[in-house]
mmCIF file of C-alpha atoms and ligand atoms in Angstrom:
data_model
loop_
_atom_site.group_PDB
_atom_site.id
_atom_site.type_symbol
_atom_site.label_atom_id
_atom_site.label_comp_id
_atom_site.label_asym_id
_atom_site.label_seq_id
_atom_site.Cartn_x
_atom_site.Cartn_y
_atom_site.Cartn_z
ATOM 1 C CA MET X 254 37.295 58.461 -40.348
ATOM 2 C CA SER X 255 36.650 56.246 -37.561
ATOM 3 C CA ASP X 256 33.750 55.887 -35.843
ATOM 4 C CA GLU X 257 33.201 57.210 -32.369
ATOM 5 C CA LEU X 258 31.186 54.676 -30.358
ATOM 6 C CA PRO X 259 29.645 55.100 -26.772
ATOM 7 C CA GLY X 260 31.631 53.308 -24.070
ATOM 8 C CA LEU X 261 29.863 50.925 -21.831
ATOM 9 C CA ASN X 262 27.873 52.323 -19.081
ATOM 10 C CA PRO X 263 25.488 50.024 -17.251
ATOM 11 C CA PRO X 264 23.279 51.410 -14.584
ATOM 12 C CA GLU X 265 24.061 50.458 -10.641
ATOM 13 C CA ARG X 266 21.687 47.755 -9.474
ATOM 14 C CA LEU X 267 20.761 45.969 -6.131
ATOM 15 C CA LEU X 268 20.392 42.432 -7.644
ATOM 16 C CA CYS X 269 17.858 40.921 -5.308
ATOM 17 C CA GLY X 270 16.539 38.276 -7.768
ATOM 18 C CA PRO X 271 17.075 34.680 -7.991
ATOM 19 C CA GLY X 272 20.755 35.530 -9.349
ATOM 20 C CA PRO X 273 23.022 36.673 -10.401
ATOM 21 C CA SER X 274 23.762 38.775 -6.986
ATOM 22 C CA ASN X 275 26.249 41.749 -6.806
ATOM 23 C CA VAL X 276 29.842 40.676 -7.016
ATOM 24 C CA GLU X 277 32.041 41.605 -4.162
ATOM 25 C CA PRO X 278 34.339 44.526 -4.996
ATOM 26 C CA SER X 279 37.463 42.599 -4.075
ATOM 27 C CA VAL X 280 36.279 39.832 -6.635
ATOM 28 C CA LEU X 281 35.943 42.557 -9.130
ATOM 29 C CA ASP X 282 39.424 43.855 -8.272
ATOM 30 C CA ALA X 283 40.710 40.137 -8.295
ATOM 31 C CA MET X 284 39.863 40.261 -11.995
ATOM 32 C CA ARG X 285 42.040 43.413 -12.537
ATOM 33 C CA GLN X 286 45.078 41.445 -11.554
ATOM 34 C CA PRO X 287 47.912 40.721 -13.989
ATOM 35 C CA MET X 288 46.841 38.259 -16.599
ATOM 36 C CA LEU X 289 48.726 34.908 -16.882
ATOM 37 C CA GLY X 290 49.058 32.442 -19.408
ATOM 38 C CA HIS X 291 46.954 29.170 -18.892
ATOM 39 C CA LEU X 292 50.265 26.912 -19.031
ATOM 40 C CA ASP X 293 52.097 29.440 -16.661
ATOM 41 C CA PRO X 294 53.392 27.471 -13.722
ATOM 42 C CA ASP X 295 52.528 30.299 -11.499
ATOM 43 C CA LEU X 296 48.618 29.977 -12.511
ATOM 44 C CA HIS X 297 49.051 26.304 -11.697
ATOM 45 C CA ASP X 298 49.823 26.929 -8.185
ATOM 46 C CA ILE X 299 46.529 29.328 -8.264
ATOM 47 C CA LEU X 300 44.320 26.564 -9.529
ATOM 48 C CA LEU X 301 45.653 24.298 -6.946
ATOM 49 C CA GLU X 302 44.714 26.961 -4.228
ATOM 50 C CA VAL X 303 41.135 27.179 -5.757
ATOM 51 C CA VAL X 304 40.824 23.399 -5.623
ATOM 52 C CA ASP X 305 41.718 23.372 -2.090
ATOM 53 C CA MET X 306 39.705 26.192 -1.121
ATOM 54 C CA LEU X 307 36.716 24.459 -3.125
ATOM 55 C CA ARG X 308 37.070 21.170 -1.207
ATOM 56 C CA ARG X 309 36.838 23.155 1.987
ATOM 57 C CA ALA X 310 33.649 24.868 0.718
ATOM 58 C CA TRP X 311 31.904 21.782 -0.419
ATOM 59 C CA ARG X 312 33.262 19.797 2.766
ATOM 60 C CA MET X 313 34.567 17.278 0.184
ATOM 61 C CA PRO X 314 37.967 15.630 1.493
ATOM 62 C CA ASP X 315 38.016 12.830 -1.505
ATOM 63 C CA GLY X 316 36.833 12.207 -4.612
ATOM 64 C CA LEU X 317 37.210 15.176 -7.348
ATOM 65 C CA VAL X 318 36.714 18.596 -6.895
ATOM 66 C CA LEU X 319 37.142 21.401 -9.323
ATOM 67 C CA PRO X 320 35.304 24.364 -11.285
ATOM 68 C CA LEU X 321 34.044 23.631 -14.573
ATOM 69 C CA HIS X 322 34.296 26.656 -16.982
ATOM 70 C CA CYS X 323 30.715 26.795 -17.812
ATOM 71 C CA THR X 324 27.411 27.837 -16.669
ATOM 72 C CA GLY X 325 25.158 26.368 -13.857
ATOM 73 C CA THR X 326 23.083 24.339 -16.252
ATOM 74 C CA ALA X 327 26.187 23.028 -18.080
ATOM 75 C CA GLY X 328 27.283 21.729 -14.528
ATOM 76 C CA MET X 329 24.075 19.944 -14.401
ATOM 77 C CA GLU X 330 24.575 18.494 -17.737
ATOM 78 C CA ALA X 331 28.049 17.461 -17.008
ATOM 79 C CA GLY X 332 27.130 15.395 -14.314
ATOM 80 C CA LEU X 333 24.306 13.683 -16.294
ATOM 81 C CA VAL X 334 26.262 13.028 -19.093
ATOM 82 C CA HIS X 335 28.997 11.261 -16.736
ATOM 83 C CA LEU X 336 26.615 9.522 -14.632
ATOM 84 C CA LEU X 337 24.108 8.108 -17.402
ATOM 85 C CA GLU X 338 24.057 6.095 -20.387
ATOM 86 C CA PRO X 339 21.454 5.253 -22.815
ATOM 87 C CA GLY X 340 18.986 2.742 -21.398
ATOM 88 C CA ASP X 341 19.921 3.572 -17.891
ATOM 89 C CA THR X 342 17.158 4.698 -15.266
ATOM 90 C CA ALA X 343 17.265 7.954 -13.398
ATOM 91 C CA ILE X 344 14.952 8.875 -10.634
ATOM 92 C CA VAL X 345 14.317 12.697 -10.587
ATOM 93 C CA ALA X 346 12.686 14.681 -7.997
ATOM 94 C CA ARG X 347 10.768 17.570 -9.689
ATOM 95 C CA SER X 348 8.832 20.231 -7.937
ATOM 96 C CA GLY X 349 9.963 23.251 -9.984
ATOM 97 C CA TYR X 350 11.725 24.385 -13.178
ATOM 98 C CA PHE X 351 15.182 23.077 -12.221
ATOM 99 C CA GLY X 352 13.751 19.430 -11.375
ATOM 100 C CA ARG X 353 12.069 19.653 -14.502
ATOM 101 C CA ARG X 354 15.447 20.673 -16.435
ATOM 102 C CA ILE X 355 17.187 17.977 -14.960
ATOM 103 C CA ALA X 356 14.604 15.676 -16.196
ATOM 104 C CA GLU X 357 14.813 16.827 -19.588
ATOM 105 C CA ILE X 358 18.665 16.887 -19.702
ATOM 106 C CA ALA X 359 18.573 13.288 -18.390
ATOM 107 C CA ARG X 360 16.167 12.377 -21.099
ATOM 108 C CA ARG X 361 18.639 13.411 -23.938
ATOM 109 C CA CYS X 362 21.123 11.442 -22.365
ATOM 110 C CA GLY X 363 18.870 8.223 -23.263
ATOM 111 C CA ALA X 364 17.631 7.610 -19.816
ATOM 112 C CA GLU X 365 14.307 6.403 -18.655
ATOM 113 C CA VAL X 366 13.340 9.101 -16.390
ATOM 114 C CA ILE X 367 11.080 8.301 -13.152
ATOM 115 C CA ALA X 368 9.738 11.737 -12.206
ATOM 116 C CA VAL X 369 8.599 12.043 -8.465
ATOM 117 C CA THR X 370 6.590 15.074 -8.496
ATOM 118 C CA ALA X 371 5.338 17.802 -6.096
ATOM 119 C CA ASP X 372 3.327 20.926 -6.287
ATOM 120 C CA TRP X 373 5.073 24.471 -6.390
ATOM 121 C CA GLY X 374 6.178 25.602 -3.030
ATOM 122 C CA GLU X 375 6.209 21.722 -1.923
ATOM 123 C CA ALA X 376 9.620 19.601 -1.430
ATOM 124 C CA VAL X 377 9.229 16.251 -3.044
ATOM 125 C CA PRO X 378 8.875 13.898 0.003
ATOM 126 C CA ASN X 379 11.875 11.912 0.508
ATOM 127 C CA GLU X 380 9.693 8.692 1.414
ATOM 128 C CA ARG X 381 8.474 9.009 -2.070
ATOM 129 C CA ILE X 382 11.762 9.227 -3.815
ATOM 130 C CA LEU X 383 12.954 6.118 -1.536
ATOM 131 C CA GLN X 384 9.703 3.929 -2.775
ATOM 132 C CA GLU X 385 10.771 4.756 -6.117
ATOM 133 C CA VAL X 386 14.457 3.579 -5.504
ATOM 134 C CA ASP X 387 12.849 0.176 -4.184
ATOM 135 C CA ARG X 388 10.517 0.049 -7.102
ATOM 136 C CA HIS X 389 13.623 0.512 -9.547
ATOM 137 C CA PRO X 390 16.557 -1.495 -8.292
ATOM 138 C CA ARG X 391 18.364 -1.091 -11.431
ATOM 139 C CA ALA X 392 18.134 2.659 -11.376
ATOM 140 C CA ARG X 393 21.579 4.182 -11.825
ATOM 141 C CA LEU X 394 21.046 7.794 -10.329
ATOM 142 C CA VAL X 395 18.785 9.659 -8.087
ATOM 143 C CA ALA X 396 18.885 13.476 -8.940
ATOM 144 C CA VAL X 397 17.471 16.380 -6.650
ATOM 145 C CA VAL X 398 17.528 20.091 -6.536
ATOM 146 C CA HIS X 399 18.801 21.314 -3.085
ATOM 147 C CA ALA X 400 17.617 24.817 -3.174
ATOM 148 C CA GLU X 401 15.196 25.127 -5.885
ATOM 149 C CA THR X 402 15.263 28.623 -6.970
ATOM 150 C CA SER X 403 11.843 28.617 -8.932
ATOM 151 C CA THR X 404 10.092 28.147 -5.863
ATOM 152 C CA GLY X 405 12.269 28.901 -2.655
ATOM 153 C CA VAL X 406 12.084 25.434 -1.453
ATOM 154 C CA GLU X 407 14.932 23.489 0.195
ATOM 155 C CA GLN X 408 14.759 19.942 -0.319
ATOM 156 C CA PRO X 409 15.941 17.909 2.832
ATOM 157 C CA LEU X 410 19.083 16.613 1.235
ATOM 158 C CA ALA X 411 21.123 15.371 4.227
ATOM 159 C CA GLN X 412 18.097 13.057 5.238
ATOM 160 C CA LEU X 413 17.627 11.827 1.694
ATOM 161 C CA ALA X 414 21.321 11.075 1.556
ATOM 162 C CA GLU X 415 21.262 9.201 5.026
ATOM 163 C CA GLU X 416 18.208 7.133 3.882
ATOM 164 C CA ILE X 417 19.407 6.395 0.640
ATOM 165 C CA ARG X 418 22.973 5.083 1.924
ATOM 166 C CA GLY X 419 23.578 1.493 1.404
ATOM 167 C CA ARG X 420 21.540 1.380 -1.986
ATOM 168 C CA ASP X 421 23.242 0.974 -5.189
ATOM 169 C CA VAL X 422 22.425 4.184 -6.579
ATOM 170 C CA LEU X 423 24.139 7.384 -7.083
ATOM 171 C CA LEU X 424 22.811 10.678 -5.631
ATOM 172 C CA MET X 425 23.137 13.972 -7.483
ATOM 173 C CA ALA X 426 22.223 17.344 -6.047
ATOM 174 C CA ASP X 427 21.787 20.664 -7.636
ATOM 175 C CA CYS X 428 23.537 23.106 -5.222
ATOM 176 C CA VAL X 429 23.536 26.042 -7.437
ATOM 177 C CA THR X 430 21.640 28.290 -4.895
ATOM 178 C CA SER X 431 23.037 26.734 -1.831
ATOM 179 C CA LEU X 432 27.029 26.671 -1.934
ATOM 180 C CA GLY X 433 27.979 29.429 0.239
ATOM 181 C CA GLY X 434 24.334 29.994 1.400
ATOM 182 C CA VAL X 435 22.948 27.101 3.044
ATOM 183 C CA GLU X 436 24.466 24.199 5.103
ATOM 184 C CA LEU X 437 26.182 21.963 2.854
ATOM 185 C CA ASP X 438 28.427 18.861 3.836
ATOM 186 C CA ILE X 439 28.934 17.030 0.419
ATOM 187 C CA GLY X 440 31.462 14.736 1.690
ATOM 188 C CA GLY X 441 29.891 14.133 5.128
ATOM 189 C CA TRP X 442 26.278 13.409 3.646
ATOM 190 C CA GLY X 443 27.633 11.204 0.944
ATOM 191 C CA ILE X 444 26.384 12.998 -2.032
ATOM 192 C CA ASP X 445 28.032 11.505 -5.346
ATOM 193 C CA TYR X 446 28.004 14.576 -7.800
ATOM 194 C CA ALA X 447 27.246 18.053 -6.486
ATOM 195 C CA TYR X 448 27.379 21.111 -8.994
ATOM 196 C CA SER X 449 26.801 24.843 -8.307
ATOM 197 C CA CYS X 450 27.498 28.208 -9.919
ATOM 198 C CA THR X 451 29.616 31.414 -9.032
ATOM 199 C CA GLN X 452 26.954 34.121 -9.353
ATOM 200 C CA LYS X 453 24.739 33.543 -6.302
ATOM 201 C CA CYS X 454 25.841 32.946 -2.950
ATOM 202 C CA LEU X 455 29.520 33.169 -3.803
ATOM 203 C CA ALA X 456 28.818 36.713 -5.178
ATOM 204 C CA ALA X 457 31.323 36.217 -8.054
ATOM 205 C CA PRO X 458 30.148 36.834 -11.872
ATOM 206 C CA PRO X 459 28.588 33.842 -13.779
ATOM 207 C CA GLY X 460 30.571 31.707 -15.681
ATOM 208 C CA MET X 461 32.020 28.793 -13.712
ATOM 209 C CA SER X 462 30.253 25.918 -12.353
ATOM 210 C CA PRO X 463 32.186 24.091 -9.123
ATOM 211 C CA VAL X 464 31.627 20.366 -9.117
ATOM 212 C CA ALA X 465 32.420 17.831 -6.462
ATOM 213 C CA VAL X 466 32.465 14.082 -7.526
ATOM 214 C CA SER X 467 32.483 11.179 -5.116
ATOM 215 C CA GLU X 468 34.939 8.173 -5.374
ATOM 216 C CA ALA X 469 31.975 5.882 -6.336
ATOM 217 C CA ALA X 470 30.920 8.477 -9.084
ATOM 218 C CA LEU X 471 34.410 8.569 -10.236
ATOM 219 C CA GLU X 472 34.420 4.549 -10.307
ATOM 220 C CA ARG X 473 31.063 4.722 -12.237
ATOM 221 C CA ILE X 474 32.796 7.004 -14.782
ATOM 222 C CA ARG X 475 35.798 4.764 -15.464
ATOM 223 C CA THR X 476 33.581 1.772 -16.048
ATOM 224 C CA ARG X 477 31.245 3.577 -18.545
ATOM 225 C CA ARG X 478 30.569 1.903 -21.843
ATOM 226 C CA THR X 479 30.139 4.851 -24.022
ATOM 227 C CA PRO X 480 32.615 8.067 -24.601
ATOM 228 C CA LEU X 481 32.236 11.321 -22.797
ATOM 229 C CA PRO X 482 31.877 14.783 -24.701
ATOM 230 C CA PHE X 483 35.224 16.070 -24.819
ATOM 231 C CA SER X 484 34.682 19.454 -23.341
ATOM 232 C CA PHE X 485 33.265 18.115 -20.067
ATOM 233 C CA ASP X 486 35.583 15.304 -19.572
ATOM 234 C CA LEU X 487 36.245 15.442 -16.009
ATOM 235 C CA GLN X 488 39.213 12.820 -16.293
ATOM 236 C CA LEU X 489 40.822 15.109 -19.060
ATOM 237 C CA LEU X 490 40.107 18.266 -16.840
ATOM 238 C CA GLU X 491 41.637 16.568 -13.292
ATOM 239 C CA LYS X 492 44.920 16.252 -15.599
ATOM 240 C CA TYR X 493 44.650 19.968 -16.286
ATOM 241 C CA TRP X 494 43.460 21.251 -12.814
ATOM 242 C CA VAL X 495 44.856 18.710 -10.450
ATOM 243 C CA GLU X 496 47.782 16.498 -11.969
ATOM 244 C CA ARG X 497 51.028 17.989 -12.187
ATOM 245 C CA PRO X 498 52.640 18.558 -14.455
ATOM 246 C CA PRO X 499 49.365 19.444 -16.015
ATOM 247 C CA THR X 500 48.185 18.754 -19.317
ATOM 248 C CA TYR X 501 46.437 21.191 -21.731
ATOM 249 C CA HIS X 502 42.785 20.650 -22.348
ATOM 250 C CA HIS X 503 41.480 24.238 -23.441
ATOM 251 C CA THR X 504 42.249 27.928 -22.461
ATOM 252 C CA ALA X 505 40.946 28.333 -19.150
ATOM 253 C CA PRO X 506 39.006 31.585 -18.272
ATOM 254 C CA ILE X 507 42.150 33.079 -16.368
ATOM 255 C CA LEU X 508 40.230 36.089 -14.894
ATOM 256 C CA SER X 509 37.217 34.117 -13.932
ATOM 257 C CA ILE X 510 39.386 31.822 -11.861
ATOM 258 C CA TYR X 511 40.885 34.817 -10.087
ATOM 259 C CA ALA X 512 37.409 35.926 -9.242
ATOM 260 C CA LEU X 513 36.575 32.495 -7.957
ATOM 261 C CA HIS X 514 39.664 32.325 -5.811
ATOM 262 C CA GLU X 515 38.945 35.574 -4.183
ATOM 263 C CA ALA X 516 35.130 34.590 -3.607
ATOM 264 C CA LEU X 517 36.202 31.385 -2.007
ATOM 265 C CA ARG X 518 38.868 33.098 0.125
ATOM 266 C CA LEU X 519 36.150 35.536 1.349
ATOM 267 C CA LEU X 520 33.808 32.549 2.109
ATOM 268 C CA LEU X 521 36.343 30.747 4.092
ATOM 269 C CA GLU X 522 37.555 33.796 5.865
ATOM 270 C CA GLU X 523 34.116 34.575 7.009
ATOM 271 C CA GLY X 524 33.613 30.670 7.751
ATOM 272 C CA LEU X 525 30.897 28.506 6.243
ATOM 273 C CA GLU X 526 28.626 28.647 9.542
ATOM 274 C CA ALA X 527 28.685 32.232 9.783
ATOM 275 C CA ARG X 528 27.905 32.693 6.058
ATOM 276 C CA TRP X 529 24.905 30.302 6.397
ATOM 277 C CA ALA X 530 23.867 31.978 9.702
ATOM 278 C CA ARG X 531 24.155 35.492 7.742
ATOM 279 C CA HIS X 532 21.733 34.015 4.787
ATOM 280 C CA ALA X 533 19.311 32.711 7.594
ATOM 281 C CA GLU X 534 18.914 35.805 9.404
ATOM 282 C CA ALA X 535 18.758 38.134 6.446
ATOM 283 C CA ALA X 536 16.079 35.747 4.981
ATOM 284 C CA ALA X 537 14.241 35.527 8.250
ATOM 285 C CA HIS X 538 13.984 39.371 8.372
ATOM 286 C CA LEU X 539 12.453 39.580 5.009
ATOM 287 C CA GLN X 540 10.195 36.573 5.404
ATOM 288 C CA GLN X 541 8.751 38.325 8.296
ATOM 289 C CA GLY X 542 8.384 41.406 7.073
ATOM 290 C CA LEU X 543 6.589 40.260 3.809
ATOM 291 C CA THR X 544 4.324 38.263 6.001
ATOM 292 C CA GLU X 545 3.452 41.242 8.419
ATOM 293 C CA ARG X 546 2.486 42.974 5.304
ATOM 294 C CA GLY X 547 -0.145 40.246 4.619
ATOM 295 C CA LEU X 548 1.783 38.885 1.716
ATOM 296 C CA GLU X 549 1.837 35.021 1.245
ATOM 297 C CA LEU X 550 4.974 32.872 0.844
ATOM 298 C CA LEU X 551 5.029 30.295 -1.962
ATOM 299 C CA ALA X 552 7.073 27.527 -0.008
ATOM 300 C CA ASP X 553 5.910 25.259 2.887
ATOM 301 C CA PRO X 554 7.467 27.070 5.869
ATOM 302 C CA GLU X 555 9.035 23.806 6.959
ATOM 303 C CA HIS X 556 10.975 23.746 3.851
ATOM 304 C CA GLN X 557 11.643 27.675 3.158
ATOM 305 C CA LEU X 558 14.902 28.359 1.740
ATOM 306 C CA ALA X 559 16.955 31.043 3.054
ATOM 307 C CA PRO X 560 18.642 32.593 -0.374
ATOM 308 C CA LEU X 561 15.595 32.823 -2.201
ATOM 309 C CA THR X 562 11.992 33.583 -1.099
ATOM 310 C CA ALA X 563 8.936 33.327 -3.314
ATOM 311 C CA VAL X 564 6.145 35.434 -2.493
ATOM 312 C CA ARG X 565 2.603 35.109 -4.297
ATOM 313 C CA VAL X 566 1.487 38.182 -6.101
ATOM 314 C CA PRO X 567 -1.906 39.264 -4.340
ATOM 315 C CA ASP X 568 -5.279 39.025 -6.412
ATOM 316 C CA GLY X 569 -5.462 41.781 -8.594
ATOM 317 C CA VAL X 570 -1.982 43.001 -8.488
ATOM 318 C CA ASP X 571 -0.052 43.213 -11.661
ATOM 319 C CA GLY X 572 3.002 41.475 -10.372
ATOM 320 C CA LYS X 573 5.173 42.205 -13.515
ATOM 321 C CA GLU X 574 4.448 46.217 -13.175
ATOM 322 C CA ILE X 575 5.602 46.148 -9.444
ATOM 323 C CA GLN X 576 8.745 44.363 -10.525
ATOM 324 C CA GLY X 577 9.396 46.853 -13.373
ATOM 325 C CA ARG X 578 8.915 49.739 -10.982
ATOM 326 C CA LEU X 579 11.058 48.347 -8.472
ATOM 327 C CA LEU X 580 13.785 48.325 -11.285
ATOM 328 C CA ARG X 581 13.098 51.642 -12.811
ATOM 329 C CA GLU X 582 12.472 53.614 -9.701
ATOM 330 C CA HIS X 583 14.625 51.843 -7.167
ATOM 331 C CA GLY X 584 17.269 49.990 -8.985
ATOM 332 C CA ILE X 585 16.218 46.773 -7.485
ATOM 333 C CA GLU X 586 15.934 43.700 -9.560
ATOM 334 C CA VAL X 587 13.597 40.857 -8.131
ATOM 335 C CA GLY X 588 12.481 37.955 -10.408
ATOM 336 C CA GLY X 589 9.278 36.895 -11.142
ATOM 337 C CA GLY X 590 7.576 33.446 -12.066
ATOM 338 C CA LEU X 591 10.225 31.069 -14.037
ATOM 339 C CA GLY X 592 8.442 29.272 -17.011
ATOM 340 C CA PRO X 593 4.794 29.258 -18.349
ATOM 341 C CA ALA X 594 3.425 26.796 -15.544
ATOM 342 C CA ALA X 595 4.622 28.933 -12.787
ATOM 343 C CA PRO X 596 2.154 30.698 -10.481
ATOM 344 C CA ALA X 597 2.290 34.393 -10.326
ATOM 345 C CA MET X 598 5.263 35.345 -7.725
ATOM 346 C CA TRP X 599 7.910 37.535 -7.115
ATOM 347 C CA ARG X 600 11.217 35.729 -6.303
ATOM 348 C CA ILE X 601 13.676 37.706 -3.975
ATOM 349 C CA GLY X 602 17.137 36.654 -3.563
ATOM 350 C CA LEU X 603 19.328 37.694 -0.720
ATOM 351 C CA MET X 604 22.477 35.975 -1.596
ATOM 352 C CA GLY X 605 26.087 36.462 -1.012
ATOM 353 C CA ARG X 606 26.955 40.203 -0.177
ATOM 354 C CA ASN X 607 23.297 41.131 -0.406
ATOM 355 C CA ALA X 608 22.479 38.512 2.442
ATOM 356 C CA THR X 609 22.286 41.295 5.288
ATOM 357 C CA ILE X 610 19.504 42.618 7.426
ATOM 358 C CA ASP X 611 20.058 45.973 5.694
ATOM 359 C CA THR X 612 19.377 44.940 1.923
ATOM 360 C CA ALA X 613 16.182 42.792 3.386
ATOM 361 C CA GLY X 614 15.122 46.207 4.749
ATOM 362 C CA ARG X 615 15.913 48.197 1.633
ATOM 363 C CA VAL X 616 13.763 45.576 -0.573
ATOM 364 C CA LEU X 617 10.746 45.889 2.018
ATOM 365 C CA ALA X 618 10.906 49.698 1.902
ATOM 366 C CA ALA X 619 11.134 49.616 -1.973
ATOM 367 C CA PHE X 620 8.068 47.304 -1.887
ATOM 368 C CA ASP X 621 6.174 49.480 0.634
ATOM 369 C CA ALA X 622 6.623 52.426 -1.798
ATOM 370 C CA VAL X 623 5.509 50.981 -4.986
ATOM 371 C CA MET X 624 2.813 48.890 -3.189
ATOM 372 C CA ALA X 625 1.146 52.065 -1.703
ATOM 373 C CA GLU X 626 0.602 53.134 -5.157
ATOM 374 C CA GLU X 627 -1.044 49.954 -6.438
ATOM 375 C CA PRO X 628 -4.666 50.274 -6.721
ATOM 376 C CA ALA X 629 -5.867 46.607 -5.704
ATOM 377 C CA VAL X 630 -3.806 47.026 -2.481
ATOM 378 C CA ALA X 631 -4.914 50.594 -1.873
ATOM 379 C CA ALA X 632 -8.432 49.606 -1.938
ATOM 380 C CA ALA X 633 -8.079 46.590 0.418
ATOM 381 C CA THR X 634 -6.324 48.958 3.046
HETATM 382 C C1 PLP F 808 18.463 25.624 -8.947
HETATM 383 C C2 PLP F 808 19.242 26.158 -10.382
HETATM 384 N N1 PLP F 808 19.802 25.067 -10.996
HETATM 385 C C3 PLP F 808 20.396 25.481 -12.271
HETATM 386 C C4 PLP F 808 20.545 26.780 -12.590
HETATM 387 C C5 PLP F 808 21.200 27.015 -14.117
HETATM 388 O O1 PLP F 808 22.136 28.035 -13.765
HETATM 389 P P1 PLP F 808 22.493 28.615 -14.899
HETATM 390 O O2 PLP F 808 21.692 29.637 -15.329
HETATM 391 O O3 PLP F 808 24.179 29.385 -14.582
HETATM 392 O O4 PLP F 808 22.986 27.919 -16.218
HETATM 393 C C6 PLP F 808 19.924 27.737 -11.831
HETATM 394 C C7 PLP F 808 19.974 29.332 -12.173
HETATM 395 O O5 PLP F 808 19.206 30.118 -11.704
HETATM 396 C C8 PLP F 808 19.187 27.460 -10.706
HETATM 397 O O6 PLP F 808 18.768 28.337 -9.860
#
C-alpha cells in the first residue's frame, strides 16, 4: 500500500522583507518552459543572451560577466577567493552585517583584514577608507557593501571608485540589494568585482549570483600563485558560459537560467533608469509615511537606501510581535534586525515587482492596523 502524502501548498505572501521579494509571474512561467540539457547548442545560445543582458544591466562593456550558480554569499566568497591570497592585505568597510561577513570570509582566505567601521545606520566615510589605502600601499583589495541590507544604508560607491582610481588596489562591491534597484555603472565607475543575487530587485527566485569582473581583476587572477577552488573557478566557468564551443564544467541549473533570462529581459525592457526611479518613488512614499507616523528610520538620511528601509522599533513596542502579526494577519513579510549586535528594528524591502507606491501603501496600512492595538502606542496617542 502506498502512502497518500499531502501536496505542497505554501500560503501567498507579500514579501516586503530584506529578500527574497515576490517573483514576477512571467519569470515563474519561464521556469515552465521545456527543459534543455546543459550541453544542448540551443541552451548555449540562451547562455550568451543572458550574458549579453547582464552586461547591459551591470553597464560592463568589457571584462567578464556571468551568473554564478550560487547564493549571494557564495558570489561574495567567489570574489574574495579569486582576488586574495594568504598574506594579502584587504581593507573592508564594515558598518553592518554583510560588511562583517566580507571581513570574515577575507580572514578565512588568509588575508590580513583592515576593517574600517561605522555605526549601524551610517555609511563608512570614503575619506577613512582612502586613508587606510594610503596607510597600506601594499593592500590588494578594498571591499565595500554598496547596499547594506542590514541597515538600509547606501555606500557612496561611485565617489569611492572615483577617488580610488589611479591607486594600485582593486575595488570589490556587494551589489546584492542594488542590481536592478539603485543606480549602478560598474564599467563606468571602474569597479573590479561586483556580485549580486537574483532574489531581490531582479524579482527572480534565489539561487544565482550575477558577477562582473574587470580586466584588471582578471589579470590579477591570471597571475595568482595559489590555485582556485574548482567550483568557483571563473576561468573554467567562462569556458562554459562564453567561449564557443563550450566546455563542460558542471550541470547548470537550466530552469534558474531561464528565470534569470526573463528577469533581465523585464529589467531592460522597463529601462534601468525607469527601474531605479520606480524603486526611489516607492521608497520615498514608504519613508515619508513611516516618519509621518512618528517612526524613526535607522539610516542617515543622506545615505538612505531605496530598496530597503530600516525602522527603529519604538521603546516599549515588541518588534517581533508586530512582525509576526503582519505575517499572520496580513500575509506581509517584513524583516527584523540581523545578528545579535543589531538594534531593534524592522526592515522593509520594496524590491523588484514590489517597488510600487501601491505596495508601500499596503505595508503602511498593515502597520497602522497592528500598531493601533499595540498597548505602548495606544498609550502614547
Ligand atoms: C547586502 C547583502 N550581501 C550578501 C547577502 C547574502 O546573500 P544570500 O543570502 O543569497 O547568500 C545578502 C542577503 O540578504 C545581502 O543583503
